[in-house]
Amino acid sequence: MTERAAFEGRLVDADARLMWQARYGHFTAMQVRDRRVRGLDLHIARLEAANAELFGVPVDRAAVLGSVAAVLGDDVRDASVRVSVVEFADGPRVIAVAAPPHEPPAGPVGVKSVVGQRYLPHIKQASGMMQAHIGRQAEREGFDEALLTAEDGLISEGSITNVGGFAGGRLVWPDAPMLRGITMQLLERMDVPQERRPLKVADLQGLDQVFLCNSWGVWPVGGVDGIPLPQDDTLMASVLEHYDRIAWDPLD
């Protein structure tokens, strides 16, 4: 017999079946505004590096941009777009999905530390059950995000974010295995002294300001594991000012 797949008791077509079976791969997520995106070169570089490591072949840039254009169509100018490159029987293929635009949380958020480490953390993997489960568990306990740590409390990243902070005028990032997010890379272009160093959960109370970032933007962390963290509006304003000045690259 030929392979078949059903959704809620209804047979689906071959493309839907293939996409359901495609579990091995990687992706990048971006916010599109007025058909533009921040750091388009970094998104393409991320896909190229992951494709080389996972599949041993170059990414099809034309397929990436063509898929983004297809899901936006002629009528959508603002959206959240996810571009995945996943394995099919005949090799890696590009899948793009568009959803309503997503803004960063308003105001300081609370985070919960969770012992956990992603496999191949430098790759934004297509299957993300671990992060989704950890994030949902944190939300059930009244937190906004989870911080992944080692057994000794060494921080790597958030479940769907990078974490950074300021200490004595320096921008500090955790020195641990992590995904260098696109927004993190854009903030690394900020003209301030920066360093990567081991950061444990207890160290966050000694920073002048802690923040999270991902494709949604940048926002402050108000507390970790229920313990309040220092807030510096001037430092947050400087980060947001840099982020807001970043040029948006046209997709068309």
PDB file of C-alpha atoms in Angstrom:
ATOM      1  CA  MET A   1       0.000   0.000   0.000  1.00  0.00           C
ATOM      2  CA  THR A   2       1.011   3.615  -0.323  1.00  0.00           C
ATOM      3  CA  GLU A   3       1.718   5.644   2.793  1.00  0.00           C
ATOM      4  CA  ARG A   4      -1.191   7.605   4.188  1.00  0.00           C
ATOM      5  CA  ALA A   5      -1.681  10.068   7.023  1.00  0.00           C
ATOM      6  CA  ALA A   6      -4.825  11.391   8.695  1.00  0.00           C
ATOM      7  CA  PHE A   7      -5.448  14.474  10.805  1.00  0.00           C
ATOM      8  CA  GLU A   8      -8.413  14.312  13.196  1.00  0.00           C
ATOM      9  CA  GLY A   9      -9.840  11.450  11.152  1.00  0.00           C
ATOM     10  CA  ARG A  10      -9.369  13.222   7.825  1.00  0.00           C
ATOM     11  CA  LEU A  11      -6.861  12.050   5.215  1.00  0.00           C
ATOM     12  CA  VAL A  12      -4.289  14.713   4.310  1.00  0.00           C
ATOM     13  CA  ASP A  13      -2.333  15.139   1.106  1.00  0.00           C
ATOM     14  CA  ALA A  14       1.205  13.964   0.427  1.00  0.00           C
ATOM     15  CA  ASP A  15       2.828  17.336   1.229  1.00  0.00           C
ATOM     16  CA  ALA A  16       1.151  17.440   4.648  1.00  0.00           C
ATOM     17  CA  ARG A  17       2.241  13.874   5.356  1.00  0.00           C
ATOM     18  CA  LEU A  18       5.832  14.604   4.383  1.00  0.00           C
ATOM     19  CA  MET A  19       5.970  17.725   6.549  1.00  0.00           C
ATOM     20  CA  TRP A  20       4.617  15.780   9.518  1.00  0.00           C
ATOM     21  CA  GLN A  21       7.338  13.174   9.083  1.00  0.00           C
ATOM     22  CA  ALA A  22      10.122  15.766   8.711  1.00  0.00           C
ATOM     23  CA  ARG A  23      11.653  15.902  12.179  1.00  0.00           C
ATOM     24  CA  TYR A  24      15.372  16.202  11.467  1.00  0.00           C
ATOM     25  CA  GLY A  25      16.565  19.687  10.646  1.00  0.00           C
ATOM     26  CA  HIS A  26      17.023  23.255  11.775  1.00  0.00           C
ATOM     27  CA  PHE A  27      15.314  26.625  11.524  1.00  0.00           C
ATOM     28  CA  THR A  28      15.502  30.350  12.071  1.00  0.00           C
ATOM     29  CA  ALA A  29      12.769  32.632  13.376  1.00  0.00           C
ATOM     30  CA  MET A  30      12.342  36.284  12.478  1.00  0.00           C
ATOM     31  CA  GLN A  31      10.011  39.201  12.924  1.00  0.00           C
ATOM     32  CA  VAL A  32       8.952  40.864   9.675  1.00  0.00           C
ATOM     33  CA  ARG A  33       7.825  44.475   9.664  1.00  0.00           C
ATOM     34  CA  ASP A  34       6.846  46.259   6.458  1.00  0.00           C
ATOM     35  CA  ARG A  35       8.344  43.259   4.621  1.00  0.00           C
ATOM     36  CA  ARG A  36      11.718  43.859   6.245  1.00  0.00           C
ATOM     37  CA  VAL A  37      13.705  41.917   8.847  1.00  0.00           C
ATOM     38  CA  ARG A  38      16.602  42.749  11.133  1.00  0.00           C
ATOM     39  CA  GLY A  39      19.840  40.846  10.504  1.00  0.00           C
ATOM     40  CA  LEU A  40      18.818  39.039   7.340  1.00  0.00           C
ATOM     41  CA  ASP A  41      22.479  38.252   6.646  1.00  0.00           C
ATOM     42  CA  LEU A  42      22.733  36.583  10.065  1.00  0.00           C
ATOM     43  CA  HIS A  43      19.612  34.503   9.474  1.00  0.00           C
ATOM     44  CA  ILE A  44      21.009  33.247   6.162  1.00  0.00           C
ATOM     45  CA  ALA A  45      24.416  32.559   7.758  1.00  0.00           C
ATOM     46  CA  ARG A  46      22.727  30.560  10.537  1.00  0.00           C
ATOM     47  CA  LEU A  47      20.868  28.416   8.001  1.00  0.00           C
ATOM     48  CA  GLU A  48      24.001  27.924   5.925  1.00  0.00           C
ATOM     49  CA  ALA A  49      26.132  26.819   8.897  1.00  0.00           C
ATOM     50  CA  ALA A  50      23.511  24.425  10.254  1.00  0.00           C
ATOM     51  CA  ASN A  51      22.822  22.997   6.799  1.00  0.00           C
ATOM     52  CA  ALA A  52      26.517  22.292   6.276  1.00  0.00           C
ATOM     53  CA  GLU A  53      26.771  20.538   9.638  1.00  0.00           C
ATOM     54  CA  LEU A  54      23.543  18.517   9.469  1.00  0.00           C
ATOM     55  CA  PHE A  55      23.289  17.772   5.756  1.00  0.00           C
ATOM     56  CA  GLY A  56      26.718  18.497   4.292  1.00  0.00           C
ATOM     57  CA  VAL A  57      25.283  20.653   1.505  1.00  0.00           C
ATOM     58  CA  PRO A  58      24.729  24.410   0.993  1.00  0.00           C
ATOM     59  CA  VAL A  59      21.370  25.878   1.875  1.00  0.00           C
ATOM     60  CA  ASP A  60      19.212  26.901  -1.065  1.00  0.00           C
ATOM     61  CA  ARG A  61      19.116  30.670  -0.499  1.00  0.00           C
ATOM     62  CA  ALA A  62      16.652  31.194  -3.335  1.00  0.00           C
ATOM     63  CA  ALA A  63      14.312  28.615  -1.792  1.00  0.00           C
ATOM     64  CA  VAL A  64      14.604  30.347   1.594  1.00  0.00           C
ATOM     65  CA  LEU A  65      13.737  33.806   0.293  1.00  0.00           C
ATOM     66  CA  GLY A  66      11.170  32.422  -2.125  1.00  0.00           C
ATOM     67  CA  SER A  67       9.406  30.528   0.659  1.00  0.00           C
ATOM     68  CA  VAL A  68       9.301  33.639   2.848  1.00  0.00           C
ATOM     69  CA  ALA A  69       7.845  35.630  -0.038  1.00  0.00           C
ATOM     70  CA  ALA A  70       5.280  32.898  -0.666  1.00  0.00           C
ATOM     71  CA  VAL A  71       3.958  32.787   2.910  1.00  0.00           C
ATOM     72  CA  LEU A  72       3.787  36.585   3.061  1.00  0.00           C
ATOM     73  CA  GLY A  73       2.012  36.739  -0.262  1.00  0.00           C
ATOM     74  CA  ASP A  74       1.054  40.139  -1.638  1.00  0.00           C
ATOM     75  CA  ASP A  75      -1.054  41.176   1.333  1.00  0.00           C
ATOM     76  CA  VAL A  76       1.017  40.554   4.493  1.00  0.00           C
ATOM     77  CA  ARG A  77       3.573  43.154   5.563  1.00  0.00           C
ATOM     78  CA  ASP A  78       4.007  42.302   9.274  1.00  0.00           C
ATOM     79  CA  ALA A  79       4.424  38.756  10.571  1.00  0.00           C
ATOM     80  CA  SER A  80       6.378  36.233  12.601  1.00  0.00           C
ATOM     81  CA  VAL A  81       8.128  33.964  10.113  1.00  0.00           C
ATOM     82  CA  ARG A  82       9.822  30.645  10.767  1.00  0.00           C
ATOM     83  CA  VAL A  83      12.023  29.129   8.061  1.00  0.00           C
ATOM     84  CA  SER A  84      12.931  25.473   8.539  1.00  0.00           C
ATOM     85  CA  VAL A  85      15.234  23.223   6.541  1.00  0.00           C
ATOM     86  CA  VAL A  86      14.234  19.629   7.191  1.00  0.00           C
ATOM     87  CA  GLU A  87      15.113  16.221   5.821  1.00  0.00           C
ATOM     88  CA  PHE A  88      12.924  14.500   3.269  1.00  0.00           C
ATOM     89  CA  ALA A  89      13.580  11.253   1.397  1.00  0.00           C
ATOM     90  CA  ASP A  90      15.239  13.147  -1.451  1.00  0.00           C
ATOM     91  CA  GLY A  91      17.243  15.556   0.709  1.00  0.00           C
ATOM     92  CA  PRO A  92      16.710  18.752   2.731  1.00  0.00           C
ATOM     93  CA  ARG A  93      13.788  20.982   1.817  1.00  0.00           C
ATOM     94  CA  VAL A  94      12.740  24.472   2.932  1.00  0.00           C
ATOM     95  CA  ILE A  95       9.466  25.104   4.754  1.00  0.00           C
ATOM     96  CA  ALA A  96       8.306  28.593   5.784  1.00  0.00           C
ATOM     97  CA  VAL A  97       5.412  29.442   8.103  1.00  0.00           C
ATOM     98  CA  ALA A  98       3.965  32.898   8.773  1.00  0.00           C
ATOM     99  CA  ALA A  99       1.963  33.832  11.870  1.00  0.00           C
ATOM    100  CA  PRO A 100       0.826  37.097  13.467  1.00  0.00           C
ATOM    101  CA  PRO A 101       3.686  39.398  14.559  1.00  0.00           C
ATOM    102  CA  HIS A 102       4.987  38.988  18.100  1.00  0.00           C
ATOM    103  CA  GLU A 103       6.114  41.841  20.361  1.00  0.00           C
ATOM    104  CA  PRO A 104       8.398  41.447  23.402  1.00  0.00           C
ATOM    105  CA  PRO A 105       6.848  41.249  26.874  1.00  0.00           C
ATOM    106  CA  ALA A 106       6.057  44.575  28.517  1.00  0.00           C
ATOM    107  CA  GLY A 107       7.953  45.301  31.716  1.00  0.00           C
ATOM    108  CA  PRO A 108      10.356  43.148  33.761  1.00  0.00           C
ATOM    109  CA  VAL A 109       9.677  39.408  33.684  1.00  0.00           C
ATOM    110  CA  GLY A 110      10.334  36.615  36.145  1.00  0.00           C
ATOM    111  CA  VAL A 111      12.475  33.619  35.209  1.00  0.00           C
ATOM    112  CA  LYS A 112      12.954  30.195  36.762  1.00  0.00           C
ATOM    113  CA  SER A 113      16.228  28.277  36.690  1.00  0.00           C
ATOM    114  CA  VAL A 114      15.948  24.712  35.392  1.00  0.00           C
ATOM    115  CA  VAL A 115      18.700  22.121  35.140  1.00  0.00           C
ATOM    116  CA  GLY A 116      18.917  21.155  31.488  1.00  0.00           C
ATOM    117  CA  GLN A 117      21.047  21.351  28.364  1.00  0.00           C
ATOM    118  CA  ARG A 118      20.024  21.103  24.738  1.00  0.00           C
ATOM    119  CA  TYR A 119      21.739  18.587  22.469  1.00  0.00           C
ATOM    120  CA  LEU A 120      23.888  20.427  19.884  1.00  0.00           C
ATOM    121  CA  PRO A 121      22.999  23.744  21.563  1.00  0.00           C
ATOM    122  CA  HIS A 122      24.663  25.837  18.835  1.00  0.00           C
ATOM    123  CA  ILE A 123      22.031  24.659  16.329  1.00  0.00           C
ATOM    124  CA  LYS A 124      18.452  25.929  16.343  1.00  0.00           C
ATOM    125  CA  GLN A 125      16.875  22.508  16.022  1.00  0.00           C
ATOM    126  CA  ALA A 126      13.624  21.771  14.241  1.00  0.00           C
ATOM    127  CA  SER A 127      12.323  19.573  17.066  1.00  0.00           C
ATOM    128  CA  GLY A 128      11.999  21.628  20.247  1.00  0.00           C
ATOM    129  CA  MET A 129       9.908  19.577  22.675  1.00  0.00           C
ATOM    130  CA  MET A 130      12.434  19.987  25.491  1.00  0.00           C
ATOM    131  CA  GLN A 131      12.340  23.783  25.406  1.00  0.00           C
ATOM    132  CA  ALA A 132       8.568  23.846  24.973  1.00  0.00           C
ATOM    133  CA  HIS A 133       8.040  21.532  27.944  1.00  0.00           C
ATOM    134  CA  ILE A 134      10.433  23.430  30.204  1.00  0.00           C
ATOM    135  CA  GLY A 135       8.918  26.767  29.212  1.00  0.00           C
ATOM    136  CA  ARG A 136       5.382  25.564  29.850  1.00  0.00           C
ATOM    137  CA  GLN A 137       6.341  24.142  33.226  1.00  0.00           C
ATOM    138  CA  ALA A 138       7.847  27.493  34.194  1.00  0.00           C
ATOM    139  CA  GLU A 139       4.691  29.300  33.095  1.00  0.00           C
ATOM    140  CA  ARG A 140       2.520  26.957  35.167  1.00  0.00           C
ATOM    141  CA  GLU A 141       4.567  27.975  38.192  1.00  0.00           C
ATOM    142  CA  GLY A 142       4.013  31.672  37.490  1.00  0.00           C
ATOM    143  CA  PHE A 143       7.238  32.480  35.642  1.00  0.00           C
ATOM    144  CA  ASP A 144       7.633  33.991  32.188  1.00  0.00           C
ATOM    145  CA  GLU A 145      10.691  32.064  30.994  1.00  0.00           C
ATOM    146  CA  ALA A 146      13.107  29.344  32.093  1.00  0.00           C
ATOM    147  CA  LEU A 147      16.888  29.571  32.299  1.00  0.00           C
ATOM    148  CA  LEU A 148      18.756  26.404  31.372  1.00  0.00           C
ATOM    149  CA  THR A 149      21.603  25.628  33.761  1.00  0.00           C
ATOM    150  CA  ALA A 150      24.121  22.951  34.585  1.00  0.00           C
ATOM    151  CA  GLU A 151      23.883  21.023  37.867  1.00  0.00           C
ATOM    152  CA  ASP A 152      26.075  23.635  39.553  1.00  0.00           C
ATOM    153  CA  GLY A 153      23.855  26.522  38.424  1.00  0.00           C
ATOM    154  CA  LEU A 154      26.003  27.621  35.473  1.00  0.00           C
ATOM    155  CA  ILE A 155      23.682  29.438  33.049  1.00  0.00           C
ATOM    156  CA  SER A 156      23.720  28.738  29.330  1.00  0.00           C
ATOM    157  CA  GLU A 157      20.563  30.302  27.847  1.00  0.00           C
ATOM    158  CA  GLY A 158      16.816  30.593  28.206  1.00  0.00           C
ATOM    159  CA  SER A 159      14.409  28.017  26.834  1.00  0.00           C
ATOM    160  CA  ILE A 160      13.727  30.306  23.831  1.00  0.00           C
ATOM    161  CA  THR A 161      15.977  33.273  24.651  1.00  0.00           C
ATOM    162  CA  ASN A 162      19.509  34.427  25.282  1.00  0.00           C
ATOM    163  CA  VAL A 163      20.316  36.053  28.600  1.00  0.00           C
ATOM    164  CA  GLY A 164      22.703  38.965  29.024  1.00  0.00           C
ATOM    165  CA  GLY A 165      23.456  41.633  31.554  1.00  0.00           C
ATOM    166  CA  PHE A 166      25.508  44.646  32.509  1.00  0.00           C
ATOM    167  CA  ALA A 167      28.216  44.816  35.147  1.00  0.00           C
ATOM    168  CA  GLY A 168      30.217  47.990  35.712  1.00  0.00           C
ATOM    169  CA  GLY A 169      29.455  49.291  32.220  1.00  0.00           C
ATOM    170  CA  ARG A 170      30.361  46.023  30.513  1.00  0.00           C
ATOM    171  CA  LEU A 171      27.908  43.898  28.564  1.00  0.00           C
ATOM    172  CA  VAL A 172      28.225  40.357  29.900  1.00  0.00           C
ATOM    173  CA  TRP A 173      27.136  37.107  28.243  1.00  0.00           C
ATOM    174  CA  PRO A 174      27.279  33.594  29.733  1.00  0.00           C
ATOM    175  CA  ASP A 175      30.332  31.559  28.775  1.00  0.00           C
ATOM    176  CA  ALA A 176      28.633  28.217  28.198  1.00  0.00           C
ATOM    177  CA  PRO A 177      27.327  26.064  25.330  1.00  0.00           C
ATOM    178  CA  MET A 178      24.406  27.937  23.770  1.00  0.00           C
ATOM    179  CA  LEU A 179      22.707  29.108  20.628  1.00  0.00           C
ATOM    180  CA  ARG A 180      24.007  32.539  19.671  1.00  0.00           C
ATOM    181  CA  GLY A 181      20.675  34.047  18.767  1.00  0.00           C
ATOM    182  CA  ILE A 182      20.308  36.574  15.988  1.00  0.00           C
ATOM    183  CA  THR A 183      19.333  39.352  18.391  1.00  0.00           C
ATOM    184  CA  MET A 184      22.265  38.435  20.630  1.00  0.00           C
ATOM    185  CA  GLN A 185      24.592  38.765  17.634  1.00  0.00           C
ATOM    186  CA  LEU A 186      23.077  42.149  16.796  1.00  0.00           C
ATOM    187  CA  LEU A 187      23.607  43.322  20.376  1.00  0.00           C
ATOM    188  CA  GLU A 188      27.218  42.130  20.196  1.00  0.00           C
ATOM    189  CA  ARG A 189      27.678  44.949  17.678  1.00  0.00           C
ATOM    190  CA  MET A 190      26.862  47.474  20.417  1.00  0.00           C
ATOM    191  CA  ASP A 191      29.754  49.872  21.025  1.00  0.00           C
ATOM    192  CA  VAL A 192      30.400  49.026  24.677  1.00  0.00           C
ATOM    193  CA  PRO A 193      32.983  46.763  26.359  1.00  0.00           C
ATOM    194  CA  GLN A 194      31.761  43.157  26.265  1.00  0.00           C
ATOM    195  CA  GLU A 195      32.856  39.838  27.649  1.00  0.00           C
ATOM    196  CA  ARG A 196      31.744  36.237  28.003  1.00  0.00           C
ATOM    197  CA  ARG A 197      32.251  34.699  31.426  1.00  0.00           C
ATOM    198  CA  PRO A 198      30.780  31.877  33.502  1.00  0.00           C
ATOM    199  CA  LEU A 199      27.553  33.087  35.116  1.00  0.00           C
ATOM    200  CA  LYS A 200      25.686  31.190  37.790  1.00  0.00           C
ATOM    201  CA  VAL A 201      22.146  31.924  38.884  1.00  0.00           C
ATOM    202  CA  ALA A 202      23.452  33.476  42.136  1.00  0.00           C
ATOM    203  CA  ASP A 203      25.656  35.857  40.100  1.00  0.00           C
ATOM    204  CA  LEU A 204      22.646  37.559  38.510  1.00  0.00           C
ATOM    205  CA  GLN A 205      21.911  39.478  41.715  1.00  0.00           C
ATOM    206  CA  GLY A 206      25.312  41.149  41.360  1.00  0.00           C
ATOM    207  CA  LEU A 207      24.652  42.475  37.860  1.00  0.00           C
ATOM    208  CA  ASP A 208      23.344  45.994  37.325  1.00  0.00           C
ATOM    209  CA  GLN A 209      20.722  44.843  34.822  1.00  0.00           C
ATOM    210  CA  VAL A 210      19.733  41.457  33.378  1.00  0.00           C
ATOM    211  CA  PHE A 211      17.797  41.121  30.142  1.00  0.00           C
ATOM    212  CA  LEU A 212      16.474  38.491  27.743  1.00  0.00           C
ATOM    213  CA  CYS A 213      16.471  38.680  23.958  1.00  0.00           C
ATOM    214  CA  ASN A 214      15.237  36.755  20.952  1.00  0.00           C
ATOM    215  CA  SER A 215      13.530  37.554  17.667  1.00  0.00           C
ATOM    216  CA  TRP A 216      10.755  39.323  19.592  1.00  0.00           C
ATOM    217  CA  GLY A 217      13.208  41.963  20.872  1.00  0.00           C
ATOM    218  CA  VAL A 218      14.886  42.787  24.187  1.00  0.00           C
ATOM    219  CA  TRP A 219      13.276  43.044  27.627  1.00  0.00           C
ATOM    220  CA  PRO A 220      14.385  43.256  31.287  1.00  0.00           C
ATOM    221  CA  VAL A 221      14.402  40.474  33.857  1.00  0.00           C
ATOM    222  CA  GLY A 222      12.866  41.521  37.154  1.00  0.00           C
ATOM    223  CA  GLY A 223      13.652  38.404  39.170  1.00  0.00           C
ATOM    224  CA  VAL A 224      15.018  34.868  39.122  1.00  0.00           C
ATOM    225  CA  ASP A 225      13.494  32.043  41.160  1.00  0.00           C
ATOM    226  CA  GLY A 226      11.392  34.633  42.979  1.00  0.00           C
ATOM    227  CA  ILE A 227      14.403  36.756  44.001  1.00  0.00           C
ATOM    228  CA  PRO A 228      14.257  40.392  42.756  1.00  0.00           C
ATOM    229  CA  LEU A 229      17.072  41.603  40.500  1.00  0.00           C
ATOM    230  CA  PRO A 230      18.431  45.173  40.197  1.00  0.00           C
ATOM    231  CA  GLN A 231      16.780  47.395  37.602  1.00  0.00           C
ATOM    232  CA  ASP A 232      18.594  50.167  35.751  1.00  0.00           C
ATOM    233  CA  ASP A 233      16.350  52.063  33.354  1.00  0.00           C
ATOM    234  CA  THR A 234      19.309  53.920  31.835  1.00  0.00           C
ATOM    235  CA  LEU A 235      21.094  50.703  30.879  1.00  0.00           C
ATOM    236  CA  MET A 236      17.942  49.175  29.425  1.00  0.00           C
ATOM    237  CA  ALA A 237      17.323  52.364  27.464  1.00  0.00           C
ATOM    238  CA  SER A 238      20.821  52.156  25.982  1.00  0.00           C
ATOM    239  CA  VAL A 239      20.253  48.571  24.835  1.00  0.00           C
ATOM    240  CA  LEU A 240      16.855  49.366  23.363  1.00  0.00           C
ATOM    241  CA  GLU A 241      18.220  52.473  21.640  1.00  0.00           C
ATOM    242  CA  HIS A 242      20.921  50.394  19.951  1.00  0.00           C
ATOM    243  CA  TYR A 243      18.395  47.732  18.967  1.00  0.00           C
ATOM    244  CA  ASP A 244      15.932  50.264  17.593  1.00  0.00           C
ATOM    245  CA  ARG A 245      18.660  51.821  15.402  1.00  0.00           C
ATOM    246  CA  ILE A 246      19.437  48.517  13.657  1.00  0.00           C
ATOM    247  CA  ALA A 247      18.495  48.715  10.005  1.00  0.00           C
ATOM    248  CA  TRP A 248      15.727  46.512   8.644  1.00  0.00           C
ATOM    249  CA  ASP A 249      16.758  44.559   5.534  1.00  0.00           C
ATOM    250  CA  PRO A 250      14.206  44.325   2.686  1.00  0.00           C
ATOM    251  CA  LEU A 251      12.885  40.877   1.801  1.00  0.00           C
ATOM    252  CA  ASP A 252      11.629  41.890  -1.645  1.00  0.00           C
TER     253      ASP A 252
END
